[in-house]
XYZ file of C-alpha atoms in Angstrom:
562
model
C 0.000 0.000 0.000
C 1.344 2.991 -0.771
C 0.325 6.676 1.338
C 0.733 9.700 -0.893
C 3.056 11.194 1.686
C 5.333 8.471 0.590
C 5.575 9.126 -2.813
C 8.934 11.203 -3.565
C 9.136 13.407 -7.467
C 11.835 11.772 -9.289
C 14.265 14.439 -10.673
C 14.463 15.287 -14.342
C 17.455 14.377 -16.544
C 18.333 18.237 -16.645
C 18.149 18.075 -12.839
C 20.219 15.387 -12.053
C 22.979 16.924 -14.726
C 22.812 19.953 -12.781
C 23.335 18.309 -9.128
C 26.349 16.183 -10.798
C 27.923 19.051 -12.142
C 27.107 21.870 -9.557
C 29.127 25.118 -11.045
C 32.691 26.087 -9.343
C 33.540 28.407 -6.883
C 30.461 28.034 -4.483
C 31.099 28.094 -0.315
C 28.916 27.320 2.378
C 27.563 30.688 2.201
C 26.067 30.364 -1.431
C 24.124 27.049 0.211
C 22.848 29.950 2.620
C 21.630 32.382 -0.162
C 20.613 29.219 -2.252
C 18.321 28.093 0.076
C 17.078 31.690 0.998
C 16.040 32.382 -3.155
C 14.503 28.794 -2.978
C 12.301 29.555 0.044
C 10.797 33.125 -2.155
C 13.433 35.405 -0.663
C 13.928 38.403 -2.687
C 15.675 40.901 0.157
C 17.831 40.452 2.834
C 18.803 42.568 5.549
C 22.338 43.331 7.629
C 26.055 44.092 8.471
C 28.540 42.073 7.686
C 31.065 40.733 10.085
C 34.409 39.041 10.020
C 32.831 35.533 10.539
C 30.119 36.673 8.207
C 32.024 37.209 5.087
C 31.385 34.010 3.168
C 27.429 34.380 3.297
C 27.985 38.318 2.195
C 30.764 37.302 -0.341
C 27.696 34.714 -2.034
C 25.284 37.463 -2.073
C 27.308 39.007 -4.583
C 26.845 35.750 -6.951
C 23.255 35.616 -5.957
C 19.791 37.756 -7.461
C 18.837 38.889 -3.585
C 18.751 42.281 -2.662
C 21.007 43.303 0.229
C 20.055 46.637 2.396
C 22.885 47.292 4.867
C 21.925 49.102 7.912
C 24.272 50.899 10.097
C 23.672 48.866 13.657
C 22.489 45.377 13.651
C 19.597 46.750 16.213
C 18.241 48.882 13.329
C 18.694 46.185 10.818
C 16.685 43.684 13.065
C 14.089 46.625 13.476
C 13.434 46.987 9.358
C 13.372 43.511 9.028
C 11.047 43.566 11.371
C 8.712 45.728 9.616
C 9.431 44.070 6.347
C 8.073 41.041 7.795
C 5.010 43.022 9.386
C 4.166 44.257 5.590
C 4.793 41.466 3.587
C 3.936 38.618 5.621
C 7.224 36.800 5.007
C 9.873 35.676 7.159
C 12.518 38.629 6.660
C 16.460 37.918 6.975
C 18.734 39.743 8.557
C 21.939 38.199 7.641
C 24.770 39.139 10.867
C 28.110 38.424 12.123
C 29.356 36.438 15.492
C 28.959 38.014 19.225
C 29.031 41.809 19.733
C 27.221 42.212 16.046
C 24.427 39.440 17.245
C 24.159 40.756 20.482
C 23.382 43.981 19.041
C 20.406 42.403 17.560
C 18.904 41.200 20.768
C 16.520 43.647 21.497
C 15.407 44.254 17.773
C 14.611 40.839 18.262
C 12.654 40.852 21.285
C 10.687 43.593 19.393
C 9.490 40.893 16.846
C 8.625 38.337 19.495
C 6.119 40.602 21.345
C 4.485 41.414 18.055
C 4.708 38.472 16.604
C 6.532 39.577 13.561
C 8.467 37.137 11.045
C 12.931 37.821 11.338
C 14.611 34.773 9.917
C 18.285 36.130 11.715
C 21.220 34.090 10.033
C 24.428 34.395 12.097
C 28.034 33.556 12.151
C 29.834 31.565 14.646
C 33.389 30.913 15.647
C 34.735 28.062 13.730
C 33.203 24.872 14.758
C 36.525 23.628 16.588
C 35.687 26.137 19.289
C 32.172 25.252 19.612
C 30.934 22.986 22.702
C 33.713 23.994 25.061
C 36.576 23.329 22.696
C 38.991 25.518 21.281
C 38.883 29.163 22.926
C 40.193 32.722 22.378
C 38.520 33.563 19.063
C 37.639 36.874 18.166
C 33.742 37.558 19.151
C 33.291 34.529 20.754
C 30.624 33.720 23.585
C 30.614 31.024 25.744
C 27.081 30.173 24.284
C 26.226 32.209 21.944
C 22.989 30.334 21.222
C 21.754 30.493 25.012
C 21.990 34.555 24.637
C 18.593 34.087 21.783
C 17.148 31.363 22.960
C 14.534 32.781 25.737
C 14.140 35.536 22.904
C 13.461 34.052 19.565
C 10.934 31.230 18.666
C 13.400 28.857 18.118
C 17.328 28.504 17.348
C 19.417 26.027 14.980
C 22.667 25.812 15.246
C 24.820 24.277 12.060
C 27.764 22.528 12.159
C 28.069 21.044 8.653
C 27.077 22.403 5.188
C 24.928 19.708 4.461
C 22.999 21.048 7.008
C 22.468 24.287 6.051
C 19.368 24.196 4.138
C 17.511 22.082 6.109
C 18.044 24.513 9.178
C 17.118 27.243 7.309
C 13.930 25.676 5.943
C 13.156 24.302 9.613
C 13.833 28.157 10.861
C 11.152 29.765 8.249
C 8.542 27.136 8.870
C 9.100 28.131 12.462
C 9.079 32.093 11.674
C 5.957 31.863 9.818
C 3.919 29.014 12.300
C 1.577 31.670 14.145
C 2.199 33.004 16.189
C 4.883 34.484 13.759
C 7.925 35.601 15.288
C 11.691 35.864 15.211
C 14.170 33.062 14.967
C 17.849 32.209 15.062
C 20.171 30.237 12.560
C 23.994 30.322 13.617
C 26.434 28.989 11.352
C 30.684 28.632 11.888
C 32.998 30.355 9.774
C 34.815 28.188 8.336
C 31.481 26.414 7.073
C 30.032 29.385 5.625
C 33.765 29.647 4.044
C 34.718 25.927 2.954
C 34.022 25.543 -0.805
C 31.426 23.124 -1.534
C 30.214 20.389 -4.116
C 26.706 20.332 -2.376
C 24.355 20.894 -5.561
C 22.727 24.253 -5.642
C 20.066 24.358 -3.506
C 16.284 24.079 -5.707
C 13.651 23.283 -3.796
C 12.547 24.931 -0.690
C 9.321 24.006 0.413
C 8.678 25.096 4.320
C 4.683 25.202 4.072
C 3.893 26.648 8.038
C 1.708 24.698 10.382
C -1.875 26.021 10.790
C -3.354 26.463 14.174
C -6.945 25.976 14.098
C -9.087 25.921 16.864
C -10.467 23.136 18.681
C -14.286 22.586 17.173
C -15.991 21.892 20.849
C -14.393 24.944 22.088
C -15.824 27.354 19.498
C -19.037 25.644 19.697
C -19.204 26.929 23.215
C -17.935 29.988 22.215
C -20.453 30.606 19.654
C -23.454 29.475 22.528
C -22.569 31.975 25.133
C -21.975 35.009 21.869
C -25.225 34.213 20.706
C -26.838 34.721 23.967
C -25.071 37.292 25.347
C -26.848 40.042 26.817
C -24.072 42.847 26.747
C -21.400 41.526 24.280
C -17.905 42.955 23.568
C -14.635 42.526 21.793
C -11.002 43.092 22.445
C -9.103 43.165 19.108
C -5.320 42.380 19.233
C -2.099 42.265 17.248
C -3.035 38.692 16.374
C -6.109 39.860 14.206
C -3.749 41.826 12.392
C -1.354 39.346 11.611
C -3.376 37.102 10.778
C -5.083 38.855 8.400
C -8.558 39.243 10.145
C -9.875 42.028 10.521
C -12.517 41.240 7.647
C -14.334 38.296 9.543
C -14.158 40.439 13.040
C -16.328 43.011 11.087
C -18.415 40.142 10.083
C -18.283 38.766 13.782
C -19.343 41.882 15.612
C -22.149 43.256 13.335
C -23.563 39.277 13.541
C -23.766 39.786 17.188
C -23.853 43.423 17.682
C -21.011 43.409 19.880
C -18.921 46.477 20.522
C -15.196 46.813 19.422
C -12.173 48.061 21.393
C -8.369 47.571 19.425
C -5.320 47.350 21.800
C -2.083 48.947 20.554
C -1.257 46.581 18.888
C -4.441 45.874 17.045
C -4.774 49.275 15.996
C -7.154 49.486 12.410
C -8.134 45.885 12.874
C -11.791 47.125 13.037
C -13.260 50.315 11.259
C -12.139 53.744 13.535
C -15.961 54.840 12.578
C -17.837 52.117 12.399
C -21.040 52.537 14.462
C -19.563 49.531 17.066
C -16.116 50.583 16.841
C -15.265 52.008 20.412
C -11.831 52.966 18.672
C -8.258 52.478 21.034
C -9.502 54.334 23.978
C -8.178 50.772 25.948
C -6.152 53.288 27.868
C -9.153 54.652 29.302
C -11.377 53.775 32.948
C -15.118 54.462 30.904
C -13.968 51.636 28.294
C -12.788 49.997 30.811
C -16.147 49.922 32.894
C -17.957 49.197 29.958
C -15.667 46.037 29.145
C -15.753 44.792 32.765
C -19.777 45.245 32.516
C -19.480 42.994 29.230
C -21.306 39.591 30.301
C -19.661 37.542 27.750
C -15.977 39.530 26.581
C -14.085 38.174 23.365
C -10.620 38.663 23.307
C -8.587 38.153 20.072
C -5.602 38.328 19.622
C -4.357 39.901 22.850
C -2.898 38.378 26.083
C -4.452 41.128 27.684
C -0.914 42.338 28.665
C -0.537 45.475 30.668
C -1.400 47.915 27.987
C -4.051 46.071 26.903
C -5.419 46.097 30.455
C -5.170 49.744 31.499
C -2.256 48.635 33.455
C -4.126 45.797 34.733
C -6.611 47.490 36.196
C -8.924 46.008 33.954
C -11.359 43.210 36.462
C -13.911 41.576 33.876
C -17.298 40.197 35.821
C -18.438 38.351 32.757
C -17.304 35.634 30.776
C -14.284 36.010 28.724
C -13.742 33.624 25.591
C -9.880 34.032 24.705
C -8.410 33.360 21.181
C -4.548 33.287 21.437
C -1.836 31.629 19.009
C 0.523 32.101 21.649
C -0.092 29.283 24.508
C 1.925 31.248 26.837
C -0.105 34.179 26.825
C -3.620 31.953 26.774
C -5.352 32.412 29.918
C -1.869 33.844 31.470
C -3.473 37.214 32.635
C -7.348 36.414 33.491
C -9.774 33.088 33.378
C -11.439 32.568 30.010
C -12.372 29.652 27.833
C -9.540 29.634 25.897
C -8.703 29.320 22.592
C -5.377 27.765 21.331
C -5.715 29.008 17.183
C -5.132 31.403 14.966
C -7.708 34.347 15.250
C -8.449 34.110 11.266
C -9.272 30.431 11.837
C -11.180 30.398 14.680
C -13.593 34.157 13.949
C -14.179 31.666 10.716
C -15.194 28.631 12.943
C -17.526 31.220 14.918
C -18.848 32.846 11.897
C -20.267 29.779 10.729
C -21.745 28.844 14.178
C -22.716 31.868 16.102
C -26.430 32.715 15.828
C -27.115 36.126 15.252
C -28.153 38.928 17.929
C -29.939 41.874 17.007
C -29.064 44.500 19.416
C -30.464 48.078 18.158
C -28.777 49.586 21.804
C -25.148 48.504 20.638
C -24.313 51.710 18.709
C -25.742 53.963 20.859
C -23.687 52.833 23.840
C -20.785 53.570 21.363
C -21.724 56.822 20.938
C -22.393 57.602 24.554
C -18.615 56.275 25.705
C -16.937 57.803 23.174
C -18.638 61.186 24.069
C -17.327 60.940 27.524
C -13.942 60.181 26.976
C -13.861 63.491 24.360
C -15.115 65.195 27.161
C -12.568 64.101 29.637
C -10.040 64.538 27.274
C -11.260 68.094 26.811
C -11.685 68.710 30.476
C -7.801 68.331 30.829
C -6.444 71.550 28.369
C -4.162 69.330 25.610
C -5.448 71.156 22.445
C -1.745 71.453 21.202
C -1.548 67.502 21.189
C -4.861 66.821 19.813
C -3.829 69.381 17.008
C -0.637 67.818 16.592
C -1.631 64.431 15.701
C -4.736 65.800 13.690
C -1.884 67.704 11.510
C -0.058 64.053 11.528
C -3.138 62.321 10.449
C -4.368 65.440 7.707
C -1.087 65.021 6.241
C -0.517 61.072 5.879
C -2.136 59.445 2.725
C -4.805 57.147 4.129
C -2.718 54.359 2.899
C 0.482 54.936 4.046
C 2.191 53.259 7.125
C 3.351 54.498 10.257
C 5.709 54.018 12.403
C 6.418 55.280 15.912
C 9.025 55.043 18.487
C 8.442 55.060 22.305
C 7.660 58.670 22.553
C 4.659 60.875 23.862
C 3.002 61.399 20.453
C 2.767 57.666 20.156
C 1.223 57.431 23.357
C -1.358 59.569 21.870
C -1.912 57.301 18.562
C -2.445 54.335 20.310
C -5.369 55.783 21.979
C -6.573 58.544 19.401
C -5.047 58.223 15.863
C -7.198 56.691 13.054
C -5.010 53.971 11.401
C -7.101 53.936 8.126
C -6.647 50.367 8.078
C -5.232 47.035 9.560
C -1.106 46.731 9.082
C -0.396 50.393 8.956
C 0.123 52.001 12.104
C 2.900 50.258 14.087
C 4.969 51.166 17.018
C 7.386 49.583 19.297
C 4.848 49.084 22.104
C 5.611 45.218 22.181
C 8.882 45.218 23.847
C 9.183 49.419 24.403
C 12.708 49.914 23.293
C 13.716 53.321 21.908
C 14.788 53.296 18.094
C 12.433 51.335 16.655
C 10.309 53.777 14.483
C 12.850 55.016 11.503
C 15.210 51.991 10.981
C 11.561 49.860 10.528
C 10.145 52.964 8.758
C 12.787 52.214 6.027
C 12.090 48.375 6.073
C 8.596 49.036 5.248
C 9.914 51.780 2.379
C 11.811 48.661 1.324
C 8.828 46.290 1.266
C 6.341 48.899 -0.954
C 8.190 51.652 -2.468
C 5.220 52.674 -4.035
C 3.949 54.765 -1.008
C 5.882 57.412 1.249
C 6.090 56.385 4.474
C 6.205 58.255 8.233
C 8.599 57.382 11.212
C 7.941 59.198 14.360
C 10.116 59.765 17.242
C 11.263 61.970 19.808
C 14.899 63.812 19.950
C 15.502 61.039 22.330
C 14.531 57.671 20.310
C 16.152 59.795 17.492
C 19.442 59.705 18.285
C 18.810 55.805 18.525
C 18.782 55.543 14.933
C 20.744 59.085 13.356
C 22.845 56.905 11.365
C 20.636 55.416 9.002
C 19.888 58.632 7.857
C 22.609 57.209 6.152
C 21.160 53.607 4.721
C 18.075 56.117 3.831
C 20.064 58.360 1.240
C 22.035 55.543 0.003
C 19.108 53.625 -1.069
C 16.797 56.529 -1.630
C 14.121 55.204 0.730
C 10.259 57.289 0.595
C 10.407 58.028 4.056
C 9.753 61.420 6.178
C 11.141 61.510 9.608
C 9.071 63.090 12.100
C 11.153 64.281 14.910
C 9.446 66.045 17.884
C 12.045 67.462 20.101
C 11.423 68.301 23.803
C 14.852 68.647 24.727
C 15.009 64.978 27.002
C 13.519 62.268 27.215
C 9.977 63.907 27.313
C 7.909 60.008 28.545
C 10.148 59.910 31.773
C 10.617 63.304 32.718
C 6.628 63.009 33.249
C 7.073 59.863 34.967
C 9.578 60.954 37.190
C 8.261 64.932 37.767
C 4.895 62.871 38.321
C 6.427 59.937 41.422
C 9.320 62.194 42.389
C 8.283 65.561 42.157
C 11.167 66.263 39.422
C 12.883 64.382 37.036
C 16.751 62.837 36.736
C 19.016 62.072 34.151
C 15.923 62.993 31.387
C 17.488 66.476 30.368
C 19.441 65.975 26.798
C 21.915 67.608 24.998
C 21.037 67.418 21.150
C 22.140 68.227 17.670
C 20.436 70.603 15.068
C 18.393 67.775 13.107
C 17.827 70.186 10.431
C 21.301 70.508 9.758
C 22.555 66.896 10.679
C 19.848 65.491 8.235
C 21.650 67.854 5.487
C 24.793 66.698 6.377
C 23.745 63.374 5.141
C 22.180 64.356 2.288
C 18.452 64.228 3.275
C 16.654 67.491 3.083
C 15.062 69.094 6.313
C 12.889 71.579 8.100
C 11.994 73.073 11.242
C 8.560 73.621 11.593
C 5.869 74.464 13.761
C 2.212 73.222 15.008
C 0.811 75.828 12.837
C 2.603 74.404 9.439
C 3.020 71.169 10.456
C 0.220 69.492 7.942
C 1.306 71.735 5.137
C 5.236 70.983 5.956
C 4.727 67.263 6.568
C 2.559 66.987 3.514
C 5.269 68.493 1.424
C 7.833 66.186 2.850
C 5.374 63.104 1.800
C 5.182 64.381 -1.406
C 8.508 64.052 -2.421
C 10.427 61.575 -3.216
C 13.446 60.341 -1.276
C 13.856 60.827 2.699
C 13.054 63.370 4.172
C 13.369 64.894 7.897
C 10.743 67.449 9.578
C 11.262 68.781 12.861
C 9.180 69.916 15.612
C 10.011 71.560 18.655
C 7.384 71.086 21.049
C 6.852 69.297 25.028
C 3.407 67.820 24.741
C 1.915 66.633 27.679
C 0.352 62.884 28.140
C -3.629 63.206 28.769
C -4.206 60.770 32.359
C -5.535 57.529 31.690
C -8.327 57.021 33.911
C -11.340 59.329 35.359
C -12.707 59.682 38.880
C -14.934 57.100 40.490
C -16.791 57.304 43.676
């Protein structure tokens, strides 16, 4: 009897001539970009390293598209977003110890938001691996253990041969929701060795799906269709997952209302008559969710921001639908879900009964109204005006991306993301630095449409250099700088707990005229020219840098209750 999983494709005459005869001159590192082209890579990301230089050296013999960043923590970050926009697992190609290291918290980035980084390393040469041979340059005692409670999984490669089947293994890993960052490390003198290992044809890593367990949803779908007072929490994972389209279905079938987290923002509608926007940060959405008798989550581990600082008590049911099994149930009691949030809102979609509720929307309407006016009650009309310049001036579909910085704290509540996948930020991890280098990945990934990076003087000076990778490759992206002088976030925090701040207060460069310096035109502007000067800077092609000097304020979180 034979299974079809047992039938192999026999190669064809011109294959097999091609495997005998595989050309000259090849290393271990061509088997690396082999296998990359095979697997539908088109671009890689990185900086090269001394241990590094036979996988660089083959890109030069191969069709992929290198983009060299200046710091491998700014590489990881546009990989990042390349993965984020394209859906594929993005590689960021880097070289043994300090330059890996320098990865790490790019890295951790991409695990909290679940984006794809396929990060191919160097090693020392594989007689100093395992405890043997020591005192080479770069070298870590175990350079593995330093990724492994970061990335999804790690492969470490200690023979050519097994090169593309690590790599293969590592994208099928990347791209198994939850998506997420993962670590290949090869020795030198592998990636250096010349080879007769035939080039490297067929790469087929299909990823697992994840779909959710059939008596779970069932219950699910019971206690949505009876529901009383309904609601949804929309996370990251609807995003990447592509979702967003059967959550609309989901909560007009049962008239439920729709909050997004951070990291979900524009997975539902900002104006749809349900859509209780990102106000998550907020006490009257979070009454309203903890009055919720049955709460879906989706996509969400209900994490501290996506808990008003866990403040956030629900006294109803709460049905959780998480592709990460670490984060199911990890923060509050639910019937929990184990699948990816496009499979399972399809397995409730076709179950669910639905639940006419003509008070839904006006609910909506009536939190929404309080929030304004407790937002308006607390005298920030320069930030609202700010970010409405920000949003008047970005093409509805253009991407964003923002840095850890107090206008970002303001998008994740207020800004209108015009749409799922474009408005990102580095609230997953919260490192500083994130929002230019990943701005440029995603400039990478469509070139067709400008996009923004936003950050602080602060973040800024995370990431100056790749003002840099942005003129060399002429990347369509404006630079939003807002410049308070410090690190404006903490010198709140601190002024707020301590009664003044430490260690916030910055010495800075001109932007204007550092961004010149580099080649990348700039301006100075104002709140009162800000659309018109930010527009302008869209407009044209090439990077650009706009800078505003300004301390906005953050609005407080919560209201007073009796």
């Amino acid at each position: 009897m034979t299974h079809d999983h047992d039938l192999v494709l026999r190669p064809t005459a011109a294959q097999t001539e091609a495997a005998l005869n595989p050309p000259p001159g090849r290393n271990g590192g061509d088997l690396v970009v082999e296998t990359l082209a095979a697997l539908g890579t088109t671009t890689v990301f990185g900086l090269p390293g001394q241990h590094a230089l036979g996988m660089f050296d083959a890109l030069r013999r191969s069709d992929l598209r290198y983009i060299g960043l200046r710091v491998e923590n700014n590489a990881g970050f546009a990989a990042d977003a390349y993965g984020r926009m394209t859906g594929e697992a993005a590689p960021l190609l880097l070289s043994t110890g300090p330059g890996a290291l320098t990865s790490l918290s790019a890295l951790q980035e991409a695990a909290a938001a679940s984006a794809p980084v396929l990060a191919i390393s160097s090693q020392v040469p594989t007689a100093g691996l395992g405890g043997g041979r020591h005192g080479y340059l770069h070298e870590l005692p175990d350079q593995a253990a330093s990724f492994r409670g970061v990335v999804k999984s790690v492969h470490t490669v200690r023979t050519q041969s097994q090169i593309p089947s690590a790599i293969e293994a590592a994208w099928k890993s990347a791209l198994t929701v939850p998506h997420g960052p993962v670590w290949v490390e090869i020795p030198q003198d592998v990636l250096l060795a010349q080879t007769s290992i035939p080039v490297v044809s067929g790469g087929d890593a299909f990823p697992e799906e994840l779909p959710p367990r059939p008596e779970l949803t069932a219950v699910a779908a019971d206690l949505l269709s009876k529901a009383a007072r309904p609601a949804i929490i929309a996370g990251g994972g609807v995003v990447r997952a592509d979702a967003s389209g059967k959550l609309r279905q989901l909560a007009e079938l049962i008239q439920a209302p729709v909050v997004t987290t951070p990291g979900g923002k524009g997975a539902f509608p900002w104006k749809h008559p349900l859509s209780l926007q990102s106000w998550i940060e907020d006490r009257y959405t979070t009454d309203l969710l903890e009055d919720a008798d049955v709460l879906l989550v989706v996509g969400s581990g209900l994490g501290e921001l996506s808990s008003n600082y866990h403040t956030f008590k629900p006294r109803g049911r709460v049905i959780q639908i998480e592709a990460d099994l670490g984060k199911l149930e990890s923060n509050h009691p639910a019937l929990g879900i184990h699948a990816d949030a496009r499979l399972a809102l399809q397995a409730l979609l076709e179950t669910v009964a639905e639940r006419p509720d003509p008070t839904a929307p006006e609910r909506v309407r009536e939190l929404l109204a309080k929030v304004t006016d407790r937002i308006a009650g607390q005298e920030l009309t320069l930030e609202q005006e700010v970010l409405a310049s920000v949003r008047r001036a970005l093409p509805a579909d253009s991407p964003s991306f923002w840095d850890m910085t107090i206008l970002a704290y303001w998008a994740w509540s207020a800004f209108d993301a015009k749409g799922p996948n474009h408005l990102h930020s580095a609230q997953g991890a919260g490192g500083l630095g994130y929002g230019f280098p990943a701005a440029l990945g995603a400039a990478v990934a469509d070139p067709t449409r400008p996009v923004l990076a936003v950050s602080g003087d602060g973040g800024a000076l995370y990431s100056i250099a790749e003002l840099a990778t942005a003129r060399q490759y002429d990347l369509n992206v404006t630079w939003l700088i807002v410049d308070d002088g410090g690190y404006g976030i903490l010198r709140e925090y601190m002024t707020d707990a301590f009664g003044e701040p430490t260690a916030t207060e910055l010495t800075r460069p001109d932007y204007v005229s550092l961004a010149e310096s580099f080649g990348v035109p700039g301006i100075r502007t104002t709140p009162e020219t800000l659309e018109a000067d930010l527009a302008k800077a869209l407009s044209a092609p090439g990077p650009s840098v706009v800078v505003l000097p300004a301390v906005l304020r953050m609005f407080a979180p919560t209201h007073l209750t009796t």
